[in-house]
mmCIF file of C-alpha atoms and ligand atoms in Angstrom:
data_model
loop_
_atom_site.group_PDB
_atom_site.id
_atom_site.type_symbol
_atom_site.label_atom_id
_atom_site.label_comp_id
_atom_site.label_asym_id
_atom_site.label_seq_id
_atom_site.Cartn_x
_atom_site.Cartn_y
_atom_site.Cartn_z
ATOM 1 C CA GLU A 1 -2.856 44.586 -201.701
ATOM 2 C CA VAL A 2 -0.522 48.056 -199.697
ATOM 3 C CA THR A 3 2.689 48.427 -201.024
ATOM 4 C CA ILE A 4 5.111 50.747 -200.750
ATOM 5 C CA GLU A 5 7.604 52.652 -202.761
ATOM 6 C CA ALA A 6 10.928 54.792 -201.459
ATOM 7 C CA VAL A 7 11.689 57.914 -203.624
ATOM 8 C CA PRO A 8 14.231 57.929 -204.419
ATOM 9 C CA PRO A 9 15.089 54.060 -203.600
ATOM 10 C CA GLN A 10 18.702 55.390 -203.213
ATOM 11 C CA VAL A 11 19.150 58.686 -201.121
ATOM 12 C CA ALA A 12 21.949 60.823 -201.089
ATOM 13 C CA GLU A 13 23.009 61.885 -197.360
ATOM 14 C CA ASP A 14 21.068 65.031 -196.505
ATOM 15 C CA ASN A 15 18.589 64.708 -198.972
ATOM 16 C CA ASN A 16 14.822 63.443 -198.391
ATOM 17 C CA VAL A 17 12.980 60.427 -199.410
ATOM 18 C CA LEU A 18 9.459 59.898 -199.432
ATOM 19 C CA LEU A 19 7.833 56.657 -198.606
ATOM 20 C CA LEU A 20 5.026 56.598 -200.950
ATOM 21 C CA VAL A 21 2.199 54.543 -199.860
ATOM 22 C CA HIS A 22 0.434 52.755 -202.354
ATOM 23 C CA ASN A 23 -3.488 51.376 -202.377
ATOM 24 C CA LEU A 24 -3.783 52.471 -198.477
ATOM 25 C CA PRO A 25 -7.208 50.710 -197.178
ATOM 26 C CA LEU A 26 -10.194 53.287 -197.165
ATOM 27 C CA ALA A 27 -11.212 52.626 -193.693
ATOM 28 C CA LEU A 28 -8.523 52.226 -191.330
ATOM 29 C CA GLY A 29 -8.866 53.339 -187.830
ATOM 30 C CA ALA A 30 -5.472 54.365 -187.623
ATOM 31 C CA PHE A 31 -1.418 53.735 -189.296
ATOM 32 C CA ALA A 32 1.807 54.274 -188.104
ATOM 33 C CA TRP A 33 5.276 54.177 -189.206
ATOM 34 C CA TYR A 34 7.941 51.856 -187.483
ATOM 35 C CA LYS A 35 11.699 52.239 -187.613
ATOM 36 C CA GLY A 36 12.903 48.615 -188.806
ATOM 37 C CA ASN A 37 10.941 45.360 -189.550
ATOM 38 C CA THR A 38 8.803 45.464 -186.180
ATOM 39 C CA THR A 39 5.759 47.158 -184.572
ATOM 40 C CA ALA A 40 7.639 47.362 -181.158
ATOM 41 C CA ILE A 41 6.067 50.135 -178.916
ATOM 42 C CA ASP A 42 9.281 51.928 -178.926
ATOM 43 C CA LYS A 43 10.019 51.756 -182.784
ATOM 44 C CA GLU A 44 7.048 54.008 -183.617
ATOM 45 C CA ILE A 45 8.017 57.108 -185.441
ATOM 46 C CA ALA A 46 4.382 58.561 -186.170
ATOM 47 C CA ARG A 47 0.683 57.636 -186.220
ATOM 48 C CA PHE A 48 -2.276 59.111 -187.968
ATOM 49 C CA VAL A 49 -6.079 58.717 -186.977
ATOM 50 C CA PRO A 50 -7.970 59.283 -190.125
ATOM 51 C CA ASN A 51 -11.206 60.021 -188.124
ATOM 52 C CA SER A 52 -9.904 63.050 -186.142
ATOM 53 C CA ASN A 53 -7.535 63.889 -188.913
ATOM 54 C CA MET A 54 -4.617 63.737 -186.168
ATOM 55 C CA ASN A 55 -1.355 62.662 -185.866
ATOM 56 C CA PHE A 56 1.020 61.736 -183.136
ATOM 57 C CA THR A 57 4.531 61.010 -182.922
ATOM 58 C CA GLY A 58 6.334 57.984 -181.070
ATOM 59 C CA GLN A 59 9.340 57.339 -178.971
ATOM 60 C CA ALA A 60 11.220 56.771 -182.549
ATOM 61 C CA TYR A 61 10.317 60.172 -184.083
ATOM 62 C CA SER A 62 13.172 61.922 -185.114
ATOM 63 C CA GLY A 63 11.916 65.550 -185.622
ATOM 64 C CA ARG A 64 12.437 64.848 -189.354
ATOM 65 C CA GLU A 65 9.639 62.851 -190.319
ATOM 66 C CA ILE A 66 6.035 63.947 -191.717
ATOM 67 C CA ILE A 67 3.095 61.656 -191.634
ATOM 68 C CA TYR A 68 0.540 62.545 -194.759
ATOM 69 C CA SER A 69 -3.415 61.361 -194.571
ATOM 70 C CA ASN A 70 -2.789 59.146 -197.556
ATOM 71 C CA GLY A 71 -0.343 56.991 -195.568
ATOM 72 C CA SER A 72 3.033 58.328 -196.999
ATOM 73 C CA LEU A 73 5.838 59.322 -194.949
ATOM 74 C CA LEU A 74 8.214 62.406 -196.086
ATOM 75 C CA PHE A 75 11.773 61.617 -194.294
ATOM 76 C CA GLN A 76 14.097 64.844 -194.473
ATOM 77 C CA MET A 77 17.491 65.522 -193.681
ATOM 78 C CA ILE A 78 18.256 61.439 -194.078
ATOM 79 C CA THR A 79 21.782 60.492 -192.423
ATOM 80 C CA MET A 80 23.234 56.965 -193.054
ATOM 81 C CA LYS A 81 21.773 55.556 -189.655
ATOM 82 C CA ASP A 82 18.312 55.882 -191.220
ATOM 83 C CA MET A 83 19.088 53.431 -193.934
ATOM 84 C CA GLY A 84 17.163 50.311 -193.625
ATOM 85 C CA VAL A 85 13.536 48.852 -193.478
ATOM 86 C CA TYR A 86 10.535 50.775 -192.181
ATOM 87 C CA THR A 87 7.495 49.446 -191.279
ATOM 88 C CA LEU A 88 3.802 50.793 -191.840
ATOM 89 C CA ASP A 89 0.949 49.061 -189.436
ATOM 90 C CA MET A 90 -2.458 49.613 -190.417
ATOM 91 C CA THR A 91 -5.190 48.894 -188.028
ATOM 92 C CA ASP A 92 -9.033 48.478 -189.585
ATOM 93 C CA GLU A 93 -12.154 49.816 -188.106
ATOM 94 C CA ASN A 94 -12.239 45.728 -186.503
ATOM 95 C CA TYR A 95 -8.807 46.591 -185.185
ATOM 96 C CA ARG A 96 -7.021 44.369 -187.640
ATOM 97 C CA ARG A 97 -3.485 44.799 -187.812
ATOM 98 C CA THR A 98 -1.704 44.352 -191.217
ATOM 99 C CA GLN A 99 1.910 45.589 -192.109
ATOM 100 C CA ALA A 100 3.921 46.511 -194.902
ATOM 101 C CA THR A 101 7.622 47.000 -195.432
ATOM 102 C CA VAL A 102 9.803 49.330 -197.282
ATOM 103 C CA ARG A 103 13.729 49.543 -197.472
ATOM 104 C CA PHE A 104 15.935 52.612 -198.763
ATOM 105 C CA HIS A 105 19.634 52.760 -199.154
ATOM 106 C CA VAL A 106 21.744 55.768 -197.992
ATOM 107 C CA HIS A 107 25.014 56.793 -199.964
ATOM 108 C CA GLN A 108 27.503 59.540 -199.175
ATOM 109 C CA PRO A 109 28.461 61.300 -202.552
ATOM 110 C CA VAL A 110 31.688 60.388 -203.691
ATOM 111 C CA THR A 111 34.557 62.568 -203.412
ATOM 112 C CA GLN A 112 36.933 63.673 -206.176
ATOM 113 C CA PRO A 113 39.453 60.807 -207.343
ATOM 114 C CA PHE A 114 43.398 61.524 -208.165
ATOM 115 C CA LEU A 115 44.838 59.957 -211.046
ATOM 116 C CA GLN A 116 48.727 59.231 -210.804
ATOM 117 C CA VAL A 117 50.758 57.750 -213.629
ATOM 118 C CA THR A 118 54.527 56.718 -213.347
ATOM 119 C CA ASN A 119 55.480 58.930 -216.163
ATOM 120 C CA THR A 120 53.630 61.330 -218.208
ATOM 121 C CA THR A 121 56.522 60.787 -221.174
ATOM 122 C CA VAL A 122 56.776 57.295 -222.349
ATOM 123 C CA LYS A 123 58.734 56.042 -225.098
ATOM 124 C CA GLU A 124 56.734 53.861 -227.455
ATOM 125 C CA LEU A 125 56.438 49.867 -226.746
ATOM 126 C CA ASP A 126 57.471 50.858 -222.999
ATOM 127 C CA SER A 127 54.686 50.402 -220.815
ATOM 128 C CA VAL A 128 52.685 52.827 -218.397
ATOM 129 C CA THR A 129 50.697 52.323 -215.074
ATOM 130 C CA LEU A 130 47.777 54.986 -214.390
ATOM 131 C CA THR A 131 46.231 54.551 -211.085
ATOM 132 C CA CYS A 132 42.963 56.110 -209.418
ATOM 133 C CA LEU A 133 43.432 56.693 -206.034
ATOM 134 C CA SER A 134 39.730 57.366 -204.184
ATOM 135 C CA ASN A 135 38.474 57.434 -200.432
ATOM 136 C CA ASP A 136 35.220 55.663 -201.673
ATOM 137 C CA ILE A 137 35.467 52.341 -201.260
ATOM 138 C CA GLY A 138 33.335 49.923 -203.326
ATOM 139 C CA ALA A 139 32.320 52.851 -205.644
ATOM 140 C CA ASN A 140 32.471 52.168 -209.248
ATOM 141 C CA ILE A 141 35.475 52.964 -211.548
ATOM 142 C CA GLN A 142 35.842 54.024 -215.225
ATOM 143 C CA TRP A 143 37.949 55.332 -217.564
ATOM 144 C CA LEU A 144 37.896 58.299 -220.154
ATOM 145 C CA PHE A 145 40.154 58.773 -222.793
ATOM 146 C CA ASN A 146 40.013 62.516 -224.588
ATOM 147 C CA SER A 147 36.873 62.687 -222.110
ATOM 148 C CA GLN A 148 35.262 59.789 -223.819
ATOM 149 C CA SER A 149 34.909 56.228 -222.370
ATOM 150 C CA LEU A 150 38.018 54.440 -223.004
ATOM 151 C CA GLN A 151 37.665 51.985 -225.339
ATOM 152 C CA LEU A 152 40.228 48.765 -223.911
ATOM 153 C CA THR A 153 42.353 47.049 -226.476
ATOM 154 C CA GLU A 154 44.039 43.804 -225.567
ATOM 155 C CA ARG A 155 47.288 46.189 -224.571
ATOM 156 C CA MET A 156 45.245 47.142 -221.535
ATOM 157 C CA THR A 157 44.771 45.656 -218.452
ATOM 158 C CA LEU A 158 42.528 46.964 -215.475
ATOM 159 C CA SER A 159 42.988 45.703 -211.778
ATOM 160 C CA GLN A 160 42.301 45.993 -208.083
ATOM 161 C CA ASN A 161 38.665 46.979 -209.199
ATOM 162 C CA ASN A 162 39.699 49.114 -212.135
ATOM 163 C CA SER A 163 41.707 51.783 -210.095
ATOM 164 C CA ILE A 164 44.851 50.603 -212.152
ATOM 165 C CA LEU A 165 45.423 50.599 -216.068
ATOM 166 C CA ARG A 166 48.430 49.333 -217.477
ATOM 167 C CA ILE A 167 49.208 49.721 -221.176
ATOM 168 C CA ASP A 168 51.758 47.178 -222.501
ATOM 169 C CA PRO A 169 53.175 47.907 -224.961
ATOM 170 C CA ILE A 170 52.127 51.421 -225.651
ATOM 171 C CA LYS A 171 51.705 52.629 -228.895
ATOM 172 C CA ARG A 172 51.511 56.152 -230.509
ATOM 173 C CA GLU A 173 47.535 56.240 -230.850
ATOM 174 C CA ASP A 174 47.696 56.229 -227.021
ATOM 175 C CA ALA A 175 48.822 59.415 -226.193
ATOM 176 C CA GLY A 176 45.885 61.595 -225.282
ATOM 177 C CA GLU A 177 44.212 62.855 -221.929
ATOM 178 C CA TYR A 178 43.521 60.312 -219.335
ATOM 179 C CA GLN A 179 40.889 60.624 -216.358
ATOM 180 C CA CYS A 180 38.845 58.241 -214.219
ATOM 181 C CA GLU A 181 35.754 58.468 -212.946
ATOM 182 C CA ILE A 182 34.253 57.403 -209.769
ATOM 183 C CA SER A 183 30.606 56.674 -209.100
ATOM 184 C CA ASN A 184 27.836 55.478 -206.726
ATOM 185 C CA PRO A 185 24.175 55.413 -207.179
ATOM 186 C CA VAL A 186 23.663 59.010 -205.973
ATOM 187 C CA SER A 187 26.722 60.635 -207.532
ATOM 188 C CA VAL A 188 29.633 60.528 -209.950
ATOM 189 C CA ARG A 189 33.060 62.570 -209.942
ATOM 190 C CA ARG A 190 35.663 63.061 -212.255
ATOM 191 C CA SER A 191 39.478 63.076 -211.560
ATOM 192 C CA ASN A 192 42.157 65.249 -212.999
ATOM 193 C CA SER A 193 43.593 64.977 -216.078
ATOM 194 C CA ILE A 194 46.485 63.356 -217.485
ATOM 195 C CA LYS A 195 48.367 63.987 -220.926
ATOM 196 C CA LEU A 196 49.972 61.329 -221.670
ATOM 197 C CA ASP A 197 53.174 61.826 -224.266
ATOM 198 C CA ILE A 198 54.445 59.006 -226.541
ATOM 199 C CA ILE A 199 57.648 59.768 -227.909
ATOM 200 C CA PHE A 200 59.542 57.501 -231.003
ATOM 201 C CA ASP A 201 62.151 55.647 -229.752
ATOM 202 C CA PRO A 202 64.997 54.676 -232.568
ATOM 203 C CA HIS A 203 66.452 52.016 -230.439
ATOM 204 C CA HIS A 204 63.410 49.998 -230.134
ATOM 205 C CA HIS A 205 62.725 47.193 -233.151
ATOM 206 C CA HIS A 206 59.116 47.566 -234.558
ATOM 207 C CA HIS A 207 57.648 44.487 -235.895
ATOM 208 C CA HIS A 208 55.155 44.832 -238.685
HETATM 209 C C1 LIG B 301 10.281 41.924 -192.750
HETATM 210 O O1 LIG B 301 9.820 40.640 -192.200
HETATM 211 C C2 LIG B 301 8.917 39.963 -192.761
HETATM 212 C C3 LIG B 301 8.626 38.704 -192.088
HETATM 213 O O2 LIG B 301 9.682 38.003 -191.251
HETATM 214 C C4 LIG B 301 9.349 39.295 -194.019
HETATM 215 O O3 LIG B 301 8.466 38.675 -194.912
HETATM 216 C C5 LIG B 301 9.692 40.676 -194.872
HETATM 217 O O4 LIG B 301 10.131 40.389 -196.417
HETATM 218 C C6 LIG B 301 10.570 41.388 -194.059
HETATM 219 N N1 LIG B 301 10.769 42.741 -195.082
HETATM 220 C C7 LIG B 301 11.921 43.461 -195.343
HETATM 221 C C8 LIG B 301 11.512 44.543 -196.344
HETATM 222 O O5 LIG B 301 12.921 42.889 -195.107
HETATM 223 C C1 LIG B 302 1.317 66.800 -187.972
HETATM 224 O O1 LIG B 302 0.473 67.597 -187.892
HETATM 225 C C2 LIG B 302 1.051 68.871 -187.806
HETATM 226 C C3 LIG B 302 -0.302 69.555 -188.711
HETATM 227 O O2 LIG B 302 -0.792 69.311 -190.013
HETATM 228 C C4 LIG B 302 2.395 69.228 -188.941
HETATM 229 O O3 LIG B 302 2.450 70.191 -188.633
HETATM 230 C C5 LIG B 302 2.919 68.228 -188.442
HETATM 231 O O4 LIG B 302 4.310 68.314 -189.198
HETATM 232 C C6 LIG B 302 2.792 66.357 -188.326
HETATM 233 N N1 LIG B 302 3.659 65.887 -187.554
HETATM 234 C C7 LIG B 302 4.098 64.532 -188.313
HETATM 235 C C8 LIG B 302 5.072 63.900 -187.523
HETATM 236 O O5 LIG B 302 3.954 64.143 -189.658
HETATM 237 C C1 LIG B 303 0.774 61.522 -200.462
HETATM 238 O O1 LIG B 303 0.772 63.069 -200.097
HETATM 239 C C2 LIG B 303 2.219 63.212 -199.898
HETATM 240 C C3 LIG B 303 2.240 64.588 -199.544
HETATM 241 O O2 LIG B 303 1.177 65.615 -199.960
HETATM 242 C C4 LIG B 303 1.999 63.670 -201.595
HETATM 243 O O3 LIG B 303 3.457 63.906 -202.170
HETATM 244 C C5 LIG B 303 2.139 61.685 -202.454
HETATM 245 O O4 LIG B 303 2.438 61.923 -203.763
HETATM 246 C C6 LIG B 303 0.940 61.368 -202.270
HETATM 247 N N1 LIG B 303 0.818 59.627 -202.005
HETATM 248 C C7 LIG B 303 0.124 59.192 -203.198
HETATM 249 C C8 LIG B 303 0.194 57.739 -203.156
HETATM 250 O O5 LIG B 303 -0.904 59.978 -203.327
HETATM 251 C C1 LIG B 304 60.292 59.623 -217.820
HETATM 252 O O1 LIG B 304 60.226 59.149 -219.377
HETATM 253 C C2 LIG B 304 61.369 59.817 -219.914
HETATM 254 C C3 LIG B 304 61.317 59.346 -221.217
HETATM 255 O O2 LIG B 304 61.818 57.860 -221.011
HETATM 256 C C4 LIG B 304 62.491 59.961 -218.950
HETATM 257 O O3 LIG B 304 63.442 60.666 -219.752
HETATM 258 C C5 LIG B 304 62.442 60.712 -217.748
HETATM 259 O O4 LIG B 304 63.499 60.653 -217.302
HETATM 260 C C6 LIG B 304 61.158 59.913 -217.330
HETATM 261 N N1 LIG B 304 60.982 60.664 -215.611
HETATM 262 C C7 LIG B 304 60.744 59.811 -215.014
HETATM 263 C C8 LIG B 304 60.374 61.008 -213.688
HETATM 264 O O5 LIG B 304 61.085 58.932 -214.449
HETATM 265 C C1 LIG B 305 37.245 45.231 -204.447
HETATM 266 O O1 LIG B 305 35.762 45.352 -204.287
HETATM 267 C C2 LIG B 305 35.382 44.634 -203.166
HETATM 268 C C3 LIG B 305 34.058 44.750 -203.036
HETATM 269 O O2 LIG B 305 34.051 46.801 -202.760
HETATM 270 C C4 LIG B 305 36.276 44.678 -202.104
HETATM 271 O O3 LIG B 305 35.653 43.232 -201.191
HETATM 272 C C5 LIG B 305 37.763 44.296 -202.464
HETATM 273 O O4 LIG B 305 38.206 44.567 -201.066
HETATM 274 C C6 LIG B 305 38.466 45.297 -203.671
HETATM 275 N N1 LIG B 305 39.399 44.237 -204.283
HETATM 276 C C7 LIG B 305 40.591 45.227 -204.187
HETATM 277 C C8 LIG B 305 41.744 44.900 -204.656
HETATM 278 O O5 LIG B 305 40.729 46.649 -203.731
#
């Protein structure tokens, strides 16, 4: 059975993706790639005829695709618009046609997030709110403390999809360098680092 694998399945914008065909039938009259889950004539990218070892381009050819004799399609300089489903149409020597499809995702690399804090100097047992500002909607947010993954305590709460870290009450052990990290399947960026100083407040009552 023919299967197609997108390598990589998550593509960074401006990179290449190879639509790798496994188990292409040996005796084919022709095979053709289409944009979309379709074999509509105007969606044909390129066609290959094994007997003559020749390729032909179709109406959906963008100038960035290369069709190989083993069935695979190399797609170069990927844009967001290229994301989606592609169809390989195979015609055997008896003119019987079968199709296989593949899908790939395209992502823009994330931009550097910016970390903000209400106050870098906090009195012990007061609270502090750190906000990770990012343009990348839907990206994953992680927190770092002294360059290590932040271990959440019961005094810490995350909200707004992890973009806001609140520590209440803050303790001396929370003093250090904070950063947030934004990632998606193709990229990762760390924010500026903020150093929190915790000062002892003799007016606060400690309960031990
Ligand atoms: C393409 O369409 C066929 C038939 O509707 C469906 O079985 C197949 O899952 C679709 N492929 C993709 C990648 O969506
Ligand atoms: C067709 O074949 C030529 C010669 O091998 C190659 O340079 C070209 O990139 C191929 N076109 C496509 C669309 O694969
Ligand atoms: C098909 O050819 C391309 C280009 O030479 C290569 O990168 C790819 O690995 C080949 N695919 C298979 C399944 O052999
Ligand atoms: C930050 O907190 C310190 C200690 O509580 C305080 O003295 C200072 O005025 C605060 N700064 C701002 C900008 O709120
Ligand atoms: C959290 O992320 C989801 C999915 O990306 C989004 O729909 C939602 O609006 C976000 N919520 C907030 C509060 O940012």
